[in-house]
Coordinates of C-alpha atoms in Angstrom, one line a residue:
X1 CA -33.2 -19.9 -47.4
X2 CA -35.4 -23.0 -48.3
X3 CA -35.9 -23.7 -44.6
X4 CA -36.8 -20.1 -43.9
X5 CA -39.5 -20.0 -46.6
X6 CA -41.0 -23.3 -45.5
X7 CA -40.9 -22.2 -41.9
X8 CA -42.7 -18.9 -42.6
X9 CA -45.3 -20.5 -44.8
X10 CA -45.9 -23.6 -42.7
X11 CA -44.4 -23.2 -39.2
X12 CA -46.0 -26.4 -38.0
X13 CA -44.0 -28.4 -40.5
X14 CA -40.9 -27.7 -38.5
X15 CA -41.9 -26.7 -35.0
X16 CA -45.0 -28.8 -34.2
X17 CA -44.1 -31.8 -36.3
X18 CA -40.7 -31.8 -34.8
X19 CA -42.3 -31.9 -31.4
X20 CA -44.4 -34.9 -32.3
X21 CA -41.4 -37.0 -33.4
X22 CA -38.9 -35.7 -30.8
X23 CA -40.1 -38.0 -28.1
X24 CA -39.3 -41.0 -30.3
X25 CA -36.6 -43.4 -29.2
X26 CA -34.5 -42.5 -32.3
X27 CA -34.6 -39.7 -34.8
X28 CA -36.4 -40.3 -38.1
X29 CA -34.2 -42.0 -40.6
X30 CA -35.7 -40.3 -43.7
X31 CA -34.4 -37.0 -45.0
X32 CA -36.3 -33.9 -44.2
X33 CA -36.4 -31.1 -46.8
X34 CA -33.4 -32.5 -48.5
X35 CA -31.2 -32.3 -45.4
X36 CA -29.4 -35.4 -44.0
X37 CA -29.5 -35.8 -40.2
X38 CA -25.9 -36.0 -39.0
X39 CA -26.1 -35.8 -35.2
X40 CA -28.6 -35.3 -32.4
X41 CA -28.3 -33.1 -29.3
X42 CA -30.5 -33.2 -26.2
X43 CA -31.8 -29.7 -25.4
X44 CA -32.1 -28.5 -21.8
X45 CA -35.4 -28.9 -20.0
X46 CA -36.1 -25.2 -19.9
X47 CA -37.0 -25.2 -23.6
X48 CA -39.9 -27.7 -23.6
X49 CA -40.4 -28.4 -19.9
X50 CA -38.8 -31.8 -20.4
X51 CA -35.8 -33.1 -22.3
X52 CA -36.2 -33.3 -26.1
X53 CA -34.1 -34.3 -28.9
X54 CA -32.7 -31.6 -31.1
X55 CA -31.7 -32.6 -34.7
X56 CA -28.9 -31.0 -36.7
X57 CA -29.0 -31.3 -40.5
X58 CA -26.2 -31.2 -43.1
X59 CA -26.8 -29.4 -46.4
X60 CA -26.3 -32.0 -49.2
X61 CA -25.5 -29.2 -51.6
X62 CA -22.1 -27.7 -52.1
X63 CA -21.1 -24.8 -49.9
X64 CA -20.8 -24.1 -46.2
X65 CA -22.6 -26.5 -43.7
X66 CA -25.9 -25.0 -42.6
X67 CA -26.8 -25.7 -39.0
X68 CA -30.5 -25.5 -38.0
X69 CA -31.8 -25.3 -34.5
X70 CA -35.5 -25.8 -33.7
X71 CA -37.2 -23.8 -30.9
X72 CA -40.8 -23.1 -29.8
X73 CA -41.3 -20.3 -32.3
X74 CA -40.1 -22.1 -35.4
X75 CA -36.5 -22.3 -36.6
X76 CA -33.3 -20.3 -36.4
X77 CA -30.7 -20.4 -39.1
X78 CA -27.0 -19.6 -39.0
X79 CA -24.3 -19.8 -41.6
X80 CA -21.5 -19.7 -39.0
X81 CA -19.0 -22.5 -39.7
X82 CA -18.7 -25.2 -37.1
X83 CA -14.9 -24.8 -37.4
X84 CA -15.2 -21.4 -35.9
X85 CA -16.1 -22.9 -32.6
X86 CA -13.3 -24.0 -30.2
X87 CA -12.3 -27.6 -30.1
X88 CA -12.6 -28.8 -26.6
X89 CA -12.7 -25.2 -25.5
X90 CA -9.2 -24.5 -27.0
X91 CA -8.8 -21.8 -29.7
X92 CA -5.9 -20.7 -31.8
X93 CA -5.0 -17.0 -31.5
X94 CA -3.5 -15.9 -34.8
X95 CA -1.3 -12.9 -35.7
X96 CA -3.8 -10.4 -37.1
X97 CA -3.1 -8.0 -40.0
X98 CA -1.0 -5.2 -38.4
X99 CA -0.9 -2.8 -41.4
X100 CA -1.2 -2.5 -45.1
X101 CA 1.4 -4.6 -46.9
X102 CA 2.6 -6.4 -43.8
X103 CA 3.1 -10.1 -44.4
X104 CA 5.1 -11.1 -41.3
X105 CA 6.3 -9.7 -38.0
X106 CA 9.0 -10.5 -35.4
X107 CA 7.8 -11.6 -32.0
X108 CA 9.7 -9.4 -29.5
X109 CA 8.3 -10.4 -26.1
X110 CA 5.3 -12.0 -24.3
X111 CA 3.4 -10.0 -21.7
X112 CA 1.8 -13.2 -20.3
X113 CA 3.0 -16.6 -19.3
X114 CA 1.6 -20.1 -20.0
X115 CA -1.2 -20.7 -17.5
X116 CA -2.1 -17.0 -17.0
X117 CA -5.7 -15.8 -17.0
X118 CA -6.2 -13.3 -19.8
X119 CA -9.0 -10.8 -20.2
X120 CA -10.5 -9.6 -23.5
X121 CA -8.4 -6.8 -25.1
X122 CA -5.6 -7.4 -22.7
X123 CA -2.1 -7.0 -24.3
X124 CA -0.5 -10.5 -24.7
X125 CA 2.6 -9.8 -26.8
X126 CA 4.6 -7.2 -28.7
X127 CA 5.6 -7.7 -32.3
X128 CA 7.7 -5.6 -34.7
X129 CA 7.1 -5.3 -38.4
X130 CA 9.3 -3.5 -40.9
X131 CA 7.3 -0.4 -40.2
X132 CA 6.4 -0.2 -36.5
X133 CA 6.3 -1.9 -33.1
X134 CA 2.8 -3.1 -32.2
X135 CA 1.1 -4.6 -29.1
X136 CA -1.2 -7.5 -29.9
X137 CA -4.3 -7.8 -27.6
X138 CA -6.4 -10.9 -26.8
X139 CA -9.7 -11.5 -28.7
X140 CA -10.9 -13.8 -26.0
X141 CA -11.2 -14.1 -22.2
X142 CA -9.6 -17.3 -20.9
X143 CA -6.3 -19.0 -20.0
X144 CA -3.1 -19.2 -21.9
X145 CA -2.5 -22.9 -22.8
X146 CA 0.6 -23.0 -24.9
X147 CA 2.9 -20.6 -26.8
X148 CA 3.6 -21.6 -30.4
X149 CA 6.4 -19.1 -30.9
X150 CA 9.2 -17.8 -28.8
X151 CA 10.6 -14.2 -28.8
X152 CA 12.8 -13.7 -31.9
X153 CA 10.7 -15.9 -34.1
X154 CA 9.3 -14.5 -37.4
X155 CA 5.5 -15.0 -37.5
X156 CA 3.5 -14.7 -40.7
X157 CA 0.2 -12.9 -40.7
X158 CA -2.6 -15.4 -39.9
X159 CA -0.2 -17.9 -38.3
X160 CA -1.1 -19.1 -34.8
X161 CA 0.7 -17.3 -32.0
X162 CA -0.6 -19.2 -29.0
X163 CA -3.4 -21.5 -27.9
X164 CA -6.0 -20.4 -25.3
X165 CA -8.6 -22.1 -23.3
X166 CA -11.6 -19.9 -23.6
X167 CA -14.4 -19.3 -21.1
X168 CA -17.8 -20.8 -21.7
X169 CA -19.2 -17.3 -22.4
X170 CA -16.4 -16.5 -24.9
X171 CA -18.5 -17.9 -27.7
X172 CA -22.2 -17.2 -27.3
X173 CA -24.3 -20.3 -27.9
X174 CA -27.3 -20.3 -30.2
X175 CA -29.2 -22.3 -27.7
X176 CA -30.6 -21.5 -24.3
X177 CA -28.4 -23.9 -22.5
X178 CA -25.3 -25.9 -23.0
X179 CA -26.4 -28.8 -25.2
X180 CA -25.8 -32.4 -24.1
X181 CA -24.3 -34.6 -26.8
X182 CA -26.3 -37.7 -27.6
X183 CA -24.6 -40.4 -29.7
X184 CA -26.4 -41.2 -32.9
X185 CA -27.7 -44.8 -33.4
X186 CA -25.3 -47.3 -34.7
X187 CA -25.6 -47.9 -38.4
X188 CA -23.6 -50.0 -40.8
X189 CA -22.4 -46.9 -42.6
X190 CA -21.4 -45.0 -39.5
X191 CA -18.1 -44.0 -40.9
X192 CA -19.8 -41.7 -43.4
X193 CA -21.7 -39.8 -40.7
X194 CA -20.2 -36.4 -39.9
X195 CA -20.9 -36.0 -36.2
X196 CA -20.9 -32.3 -35.1
X197 CA -20.0 -31.7 -31.5
X198 CA -20.7 -28.2 -30.4
X199 CA -20.4 -28.9 -26.7
X200 CA -17.6 -27.1 -24.8
X201 CA -15.6 -29.7 -22.9
X202 CA -13.3 -28.8 -20.2
X203 CA -9.8 -28.6 -21.8
X204 CA -7.1 -30.8 -20.6
X205 CA -4.5 -28.1 -19.8
X206 CA -1.3 -30.0 -20.4
X207 CA 2.1 -29.4 -21.9
X208 CA 5.2 -27.9 -20.4
X209 CA 4.9 -24.8 -18.2
X210 CA 7.9 -22.5 -18.6
X211 CA 8.7 -18.9 -19.6
X212 CA 9.5 -18.0 -23.2
X213 CA 13.1 -17.3 -22.2
X214 CA 13.5 -20.8 -20.9
X215 CA 11.9 -22.2 -24.0
X216 CA 14.2 -20.2 -26.2
X217 CA 17.2 -21.3 -24.2
X218 CA 16.2 -24.9 -24.7
X219 CA 15.8 -24.3 -28.4
X220 CA 19.4 -22.8 -28.6
X221 CA 20.8 -25.9 -27.0
X222 CA 18.8 -28.2 -29.2
X223 CA 16.8 -29.7 -26.2
X224 CA 13.2 -30.8 -26.6
X225 CA 11.5 -28.9 -23.8
X226 CA 8.8 -31.6 -23.6
X227 CA 11.4 -34.1 -22.3
X228 CA 12.7 -31.9 -19.5
X229 CA 11.3 -32.6 -16.0
X230 CA 10.4 -29.4 -14.2
X231 CA 11.4 -28.7 -10.6
X232 CA 9.6 -25.3 -10.2
X233 CA 6.2 -24.6 -8.8
X234 CA 3.5 -26.7 -10.4
X235 CA 6.1 -28.5 -12.4
X236 CA 7.4 -25.4 -14.1
X237 CA 10.6 -25.9 -16.1
X238 CA 13.4 -23.6 -15.0
X239 CA 16.6 -22.7 -16.9
X240 CA 18.5 -24.8 -14.4
X241 CA 16.4 -27.8 -15.4
X242 CA 17.2 -27.4 -19.0
X243 CA 21.0 -27.0 -18.3
X244 CA 20.9 -30.1 -16.0
X245 CA 19.0 -32.2 -18.6
X246 CA 21.4 -31.1 -21.4
X247 CA 24.4 -31.9 -19.2
X248 CA 23.1 -35.4 -18.3
X249 CA 22.3 -36.1 -22.0
X250 CA 25.7 -34.9 -23.2
X251 CA 24.1 -32.1 -25.2
X252 CA 25.6 -29.2 -23.2
X253 CA 29.1 -30.5 -23.7
X254 CA 28.6 -30.7 -27.4
X255 CA 27.2 -27.1 -27.5
X256 CA 30.0 -25.8 -25.4
X257 CA 32.6 -27.7 -27.4
X258 CA 32.1 -25.4 -30.3
X259 CA 33.4 -22.4 -28.3
X260 CA 36.1 -24.0 -26.2
X261 CA 39.6 -24.4 -27.6
X262 CA 43.1 -24.5 -26.3
X263 CA 45.4 -21.5 -26.3
X264 CA 47.3 -23.0 -29.2
X265 CA 44.3 -23.8 -31.4
X266 CA 41.4 -21.5 -31.4
X267 CA 38.4 -21.8 -33.6
X268 CA 36.6 -18.8 -34.8
X269 CA 33.1 -19.6 -36.0
X270 CA 31.1 -17.6 -38.5
X271 CA 27.8 -16.3 -37.4
X272 CA 24.7 -15.8 -39.5
X273 CA 22.4 -13.0 -38.5
X274 CA 18.9 -12.8 -39.7
X275 CA 17.8 -9.3 -40.6
X276 CA 14.7 -8.3 -38.6
X277 CA 12.3 -5.3 -38.3
X278 CA 13.7 -2.0 -39.4
X279 CA 16.8 -3.7 -41.0
X280 CA 14.5 -5.6 -43.3
X281 CA 12.7 -2.3 -44.2
X282 CA 16.1 -0.8 -45.0
X283 CA 16.9 -3.7 -47.4
X284 CA 13.6 -3.1 -49.2
X285 CA 13.9 0.7 -49.5
X286 CA 17.5 0.7 -50.5
X287 CA 16.9 -2.0 -53.1
X288 CA 14.3 0.3 -54.6
X289 CA 16.5 3.4 -54.3
X290 CA 19.3 1.6 -56.2
X291 CA 17.1 1.7 -59.3
X292 CA 16.7 5.5 -59.2
X293 CA 19.1 7.7 -61.2
X294 CA 20.5 10.0 -58.4
X295 CA 21.9 13.5 -58.8
X296 CA 23.9 14.9 -55.9
X297 CA 24.5 18.6 -55.2
X298 CA 27.1 19.5 -52.5
X299 CA 27.5 23.0 -50.9
X300 CA 29.0 24.6 -47.8
X301 CA 26.9 26.8 -45.5
X302 CA 28.3 29.2 -42.9
X303 CA 26.7 28.6 -39.5
X304 CA 28.1 31.4 -37.4
X305 CA 24.7 33.0 -37.0
X306 CA 23.1 29.7 -36.5
X307 CA 25.4 28.9 -33.6
X308 CA 24.7 32.2 -32.0
X309 CA 21.0 31.7 -32.3
X310 CA 21.1 28.3 -30.7
X311 CA 23.2 29.6 -27.8
X312 CA 20.7 32.4 -27.3
X313 CA 17.8 29.9 -27.2
X314 CA 19.6 27.8 -24.7
X315 CA 20.5 30.7 -22.4
X316 CA 16.9 31.9 -22.4
X317 CA 15.5 28.4 -21.9
X318 CA 13.3 28.1 -18.8
X319 CA 12.0 24.6 -19.5
X320 CA 14.5 21.9 -18.3
X321 CA 12.7 19.3 -20.4
X322 CA 13.6 21.2 -23.7
X323 CA 17.1 21.0 -25.2
X324 CA 17.7 23.3 -28.1
X325 CA 19.9 22.1 -30.9
X326 CA 20.7 23.2 -34.5
X327 CA 18.4 20.7 -36.2
X328 CA 15.0 22.3 -35.4
X329 CA 16.2 25.6 -37.0
X330 CA 17.5 23.7 -40.0
X331 CA 14.2 21.8 -40.4
X332 CA 12.1 25.0 -40.2
X333 CA 14.3 26.9 -42.6
X334 CA 14.1 23.8 -44.9
X335 CA 10.3 24.1 -44.9
X336 CA 10.5 27.7 -45.8
X337 CA 12.7 26.9 -48.8
X338 CA 10.3 24.1 -49.9
X339 CA 7.4 26.6 -50.0
X340 CA 9.2 28.3 -52.9
X341 CA 10.5 25.1 -54.5
X342 CA 7.7 22.5 -53.9
X343 CA 9.1 20.1 -56.5
X344 CA 11.6 18.8 -53.9
X345 CA 8.6 18.0 -51.6
X346 CA 7.0 15.5 -54.0
X347 CA 6.5 11.9 -54.8
X348 CA 6.9 10.2 -58.1
X349 CA 4.7 7.4 -59.5
X350 CA 6.7 5.6 -62.2
X351 CA 3.9 3.5 -63.5
X352 CA 1.6 6.5 -64.1
X353 CA 4.5 8.9 -64.9
X354 CA 3.0 11.4 -62.4
X355 CA 4.6 13.7 -59.9
X356 CA 2.5 14.6 -56.8
X357 CA 3.4 17.8 -55.1
X358 CA 2.7 17.2 -51.4
X359 CA 0.8 19.9 -49.6
X360 CA 2.2 19.1 -46.1
X361 CA 5.9 19.3 -45.3
X362 CA 6.3 16.0 -43.5
X363 CA 10.0 16.1 -43.0
X364 CA 11.6 12.8 -42.0
X365 CA 14.6 12.5 -39.8
X366 CA 16.9 9.5 -40.2
X367 CA 17.7 8.0 -36.7
X368 CA 20.2 5.3 -35.9
X369 CA 18.8 3.1 -33.1
X370 CA 19.8 -0.2 -31.5
X371 CA 17.0 -1.8 -33.6
X372 CA 18.3 -0.4 -36.9
X373 CA 17.8 2.7 -39.0
X374 CA 14.3 4.3 -38.8
X375 CA 13.0 7.5 -40.4
X376 CA 10.1 9.0 -38.4
X377 CA 8.8 12.3 -39.7
X378 CA 7.5 15.6 -38.3
X379 CA 4.1 16.3 -39.7
X380 CA 3.1 19.7 -41.2
X381 CA 6.3 21.5 -40.4
X382 CA 5.1 24.6 -42.2
X383 CA 2.5 25.2 -39.5
X384 CA 4.8 24.6 -36.5
X385 CA 7.1 26.9 -34.6
X386 CA 10.7 26.1 -33.9
X387 CA 9.8 25.3 -30.3
X388 CA 7.1 22.9 -31.4
X389 CA 9.5 21.2 -33.8
X390 CA 12.0 20.9 -30.9
X391 CA 9.5 19.1 -28.7
X392 CA 8.2 16.8 -31.5
X393 CA 11.7 15.9 -32.5
X394 CA 12.5 15.0 -28.9
X395 CA 9.4 12.8 -28.7
X396 CA 10.3 10.9 -31.8
X397 CA 13.9 10.4 -30.7
X398 CA 12.7 8.9 -27.3
X399 CA 10.2 6.7 -29.0
X400 CA 12.7 5.5 -31.5
X401 CA 15.2 4.5 -28.8
X402 CA 12.5 2.7 -26.9
X403 CA 11.3 1.0 -30.1
X404 CA 7.8 2.5 -29.6
X405 CA 7.3 4.4 -32.8
X406 CA 3.8 4.1 -34.2
X407 CA 2.9 3.4 -37.9
X408 CA 1.8 7.1 -38.2
X409 CA 5.2 8.3 -37.0
X410 CA 7.1 6.5 -39.8
X411 CA 4.6 6.9 -42.6
X412 CA 3.6 9.8 -44.9
X413 CA 7.1 11.4 -45.2
X414 CA 7.7 13.8 -48.1
X415 CA 11.4 14.6 -47.8
X416 CA 14.2 13.2 -45.6
X417 CA 17.1 14.8 -43.6
X418 CA 20.0 12.6 -42.5
X419 CA 22.0 14.4 -39.8
X420 CA 25.1 12.3 -40.2
X421 CA 27.2 15.1 -38.7
X422 CA 25.8 14.2 -35.2
X423 CA 27.8 11.0 -35.4
X424 CA 30.8 12.2 -37.4
X425 CA 31.9 12.9 -41.0
X426 CA 32.0 16.0 -43.2
X427 CA 29.3 14.9 -45.6
X428 CA 27.7 11.7 -47.1
X429 CA 26.0 10.7 -50.3
X430 CA 22.5 9.7 -49.3
X431 CA 20.1 7.5 -51.2
X432 CA 16.5 8.6 -51.7
X433 CA 13.8 7.2 -49.5
X434 CA 11.3 5.9 -52.1
X435 CA 8.8 7.3 -53.2
X436 CA 10.2 10.6 -52.2
X437 CA 12.2 12.6 -54.7
X438 CA 14.9 14.2 -52.6
X439 CA 17.0 13.6 -49.4
X440 CA 19.5 15.8 -47.6
X441 CA 22.7 14.7 -45.7
X442 CA 24.0 17.2 -43.2
X443 CA 27.7 17.0 -42.1
X444 CA 29.2 18.2 -38.8
X445 CA 30.0 21.9 -38.2
X446 CA 33.7 22.6 -38.4
X447 CA 35.7 25.7 -37.7
X448 CA 37.9 26.4 -40.7
X449 CA 39.9 29.5 -41.8
X450 CA 38.4 31.6 -44.6
X451 CA 39.2 34.9 -46.3
X452 CA 37.0 38.0 -46.2
X453 CA 36.7 40.5 -49.0
X454 CA 39.8 42.3 -47.8
X455 CA 41.7 39.0 -47.9
X456 CA 42.0 38.8 -44.2
X457 CA 41.8 35.4 -42.6
X458 CA 39.0 34.8 -40.1
X459 CA 37.5 31.6 -38.4
X460 CA 34.3 30.4 -40.0
X461 CA 31.9 27.6 -38.9
X462 CA 31.2 25.6 -42.0
X463 CA 28.6 22.8 -42.5
X464 CA 28.6 20.7 -45.7
X465 CA 25.3 19.6 -47.1
X466 CA 24.7 17.0 -49.8
X467 CA 21.3 17.0 -51.6
X468 CA 20.4 13.7 -53.3
X469 CA 17.6 14.2 -56.0
X470 CA 15.7 11.9 -58.3
X471 CA 17.1 13.1 -61.7
X472 CA 13.9 11.8 -63.4
X473 CA 12.0 14.6 -61.7
X474 CA 14.5 17.2 -60.6
X475 CA 17.2 18.9 -62.6
X476 CA 20.4 20.4 -61.3
X477 CA 19.4 24.0 -61.7
X478 CA 16.2 23.5 -59.5
X479 CA 18.2 21.8 -56.8
X480 CA 20.9 24.5 -56.8
X481 CA 18.3 27.3 -56.5
X482 CA 16.6 25.5 -53.7
X483 CA 19.9 25.0 -51.8
X484 CA 20.7 28.7 -52.2
X485 CA 17.3 29.6 -50.7
X486 CA 17.8 27.3 -47.8
X487 CA 21.4 28.5 -47.3
X488 CA 20.2 32.1 -47.1
X489 CA 17.8 31.3 -44.2
X490 CA 20.5 29.4 -42.3
X491 CA 23.2 32.0 -42.8
X492 CA 20.8 34.8 -42.0
X493 CA 18.2 33.3 -39.6
X494 CA 16.6 36.7 -39.0
X495 CA 15.1 36.4 -42.5
X496 CA 12.9 33.6 -41.1
X497 CA 11.0 36.3 -39.2
X498 CA 9.9 37.9 -42.5
X499 CA 8.6 34.6 -44.0
X500 CA 7.1 32.8 -41.0
X501 CA 3.3 33.1 -40.4

C-alpha cells in the first residue's frame, strides 16, 4: 500500500529513477522505501529495448512477503506468496476437500501412471470417503512425476497425493518474459540474504517408474522400490523385477515362510483388517445410534394382494429394462402413511431439543454391497409414481454395486427401510440412522396356515415388519397407528388409488 501511494503520487520515484540506476554494475546497497533488496533478476529485452536489472524487495515488517516488479508504467504489486510457485517446475497435488465434514479418504485407484502427460481437469484418481466415491481431477497441465500414495492408503485432506511437473504456462508469470536469474553480489553477510528464485527450471524427472500395483506389491513384501532395477521399457520396474529382487535378497523366502508349514504343524495367523469407506461410516452412525433409547414395534402383514399386484405388473411389463418387485409398492404405501403421521418422517436435534418435520419423503434403502453397508435414498417419494420409484431404485442399486453413488444419493434421508428379507430372516431389530427418528426392517414373505372367521384353515402370505423408533420423540401409540395405516395400504393396495395424486 505504501509503494502504491508513492507510485501514484510520484511515479518517477520508482519508474524513472529505477531506470537511471538499473544500468549500474550492481544494485544500490541502500534501502528503498523501507524495503531490503534480496535478489536481482534480469528482465527480457522486450521491456526496455535492452537488458535491465529488475530488483525484488522484501518487506521488513511482519506478514507475507511483498514482491514488487517495476515496468515502464510504474509498479505492479502482488501479495501472492513465493511458496505458491513451483520449485524447479514441480508442484504438489493435494487431496482437496471432498465434502463437508470429510477429513480423510481412501485412495481406490489411479487413472494415470508415472510419466503420463495430464491435461487440466483430467481425472487422475478415485477416492472413497465415508460418504461417497469421488473422482479427483488435476488442477494443472503437466507430467506425473511421482505417486506419494498407493491404492488402499488412507489420505488426509490437504495431504499430497502426487507430484507433477507443470508446464511453463501453468503458472502465469507477472512479467512479460521468463526472467533470468542474476546472482547477487557477494557480501560478508550473504547467509542472511533470502534469495528468491521465481525462474522455472526444467525438472529432473527421476525416481522409479512403475505402476501403483507394483509399488503396492513391493510394499507388501517390505521391499524398497527405489533399490529394484527395472527391466521394462525406459527402466520401468515390473512385478517380476520386485519378485526377483526379493528372492535374491532373501526377503521373499521370509515372507513366504509365514504361510508355509508342514502337514503336521500348520500355523494360522491372525489378520488385522482396517475398516475403510462405508464400513467406517457404519461405525460412526451405529456408535451414535447406540446412545438413542430405541422402541421397537413388531407386526405381521398379509401380502396376498401385494403378491397378486406384483405378478400383474410383471405380466403387463413391456420394458425389459424394468423388473417389478415388492419393494417399490411398499415404499409408495409407506409414503402415504407418512403423510398422515409426519412425526415418523422427522429429525431430532438433541442440543436444541427440537424436532424438524421433513417436508420431503426421502426414503433410504439399506443396501449390502461388496464395499460395505450403504443407505442411498429416493428423493420426494410422495411425488413419484410406483414405476418411477422402481426405476430410481434400480439406478441406486446399480450405482451401489459399482461403488459409484454420489454424495447427493446418500445424503438427506428422512426415514430408512432395511429389506433384510431379501437375504433371509423373518425379522430384525434395526438401529436408527441418526439423525432420523425411525427405521423399518422388513422380513421375508412366508406362506403360513391361518384361520378365517369360520375357523377354516387357509394359506396366507405373511411378512413381519419391525419398526424402530426414537422413544425421545415417538411414543408407542403413534408408531402403532402409523403401522396400522401402512398395513392397510399393503393388504388392500387398491386403496392407494384413492390417496395418490
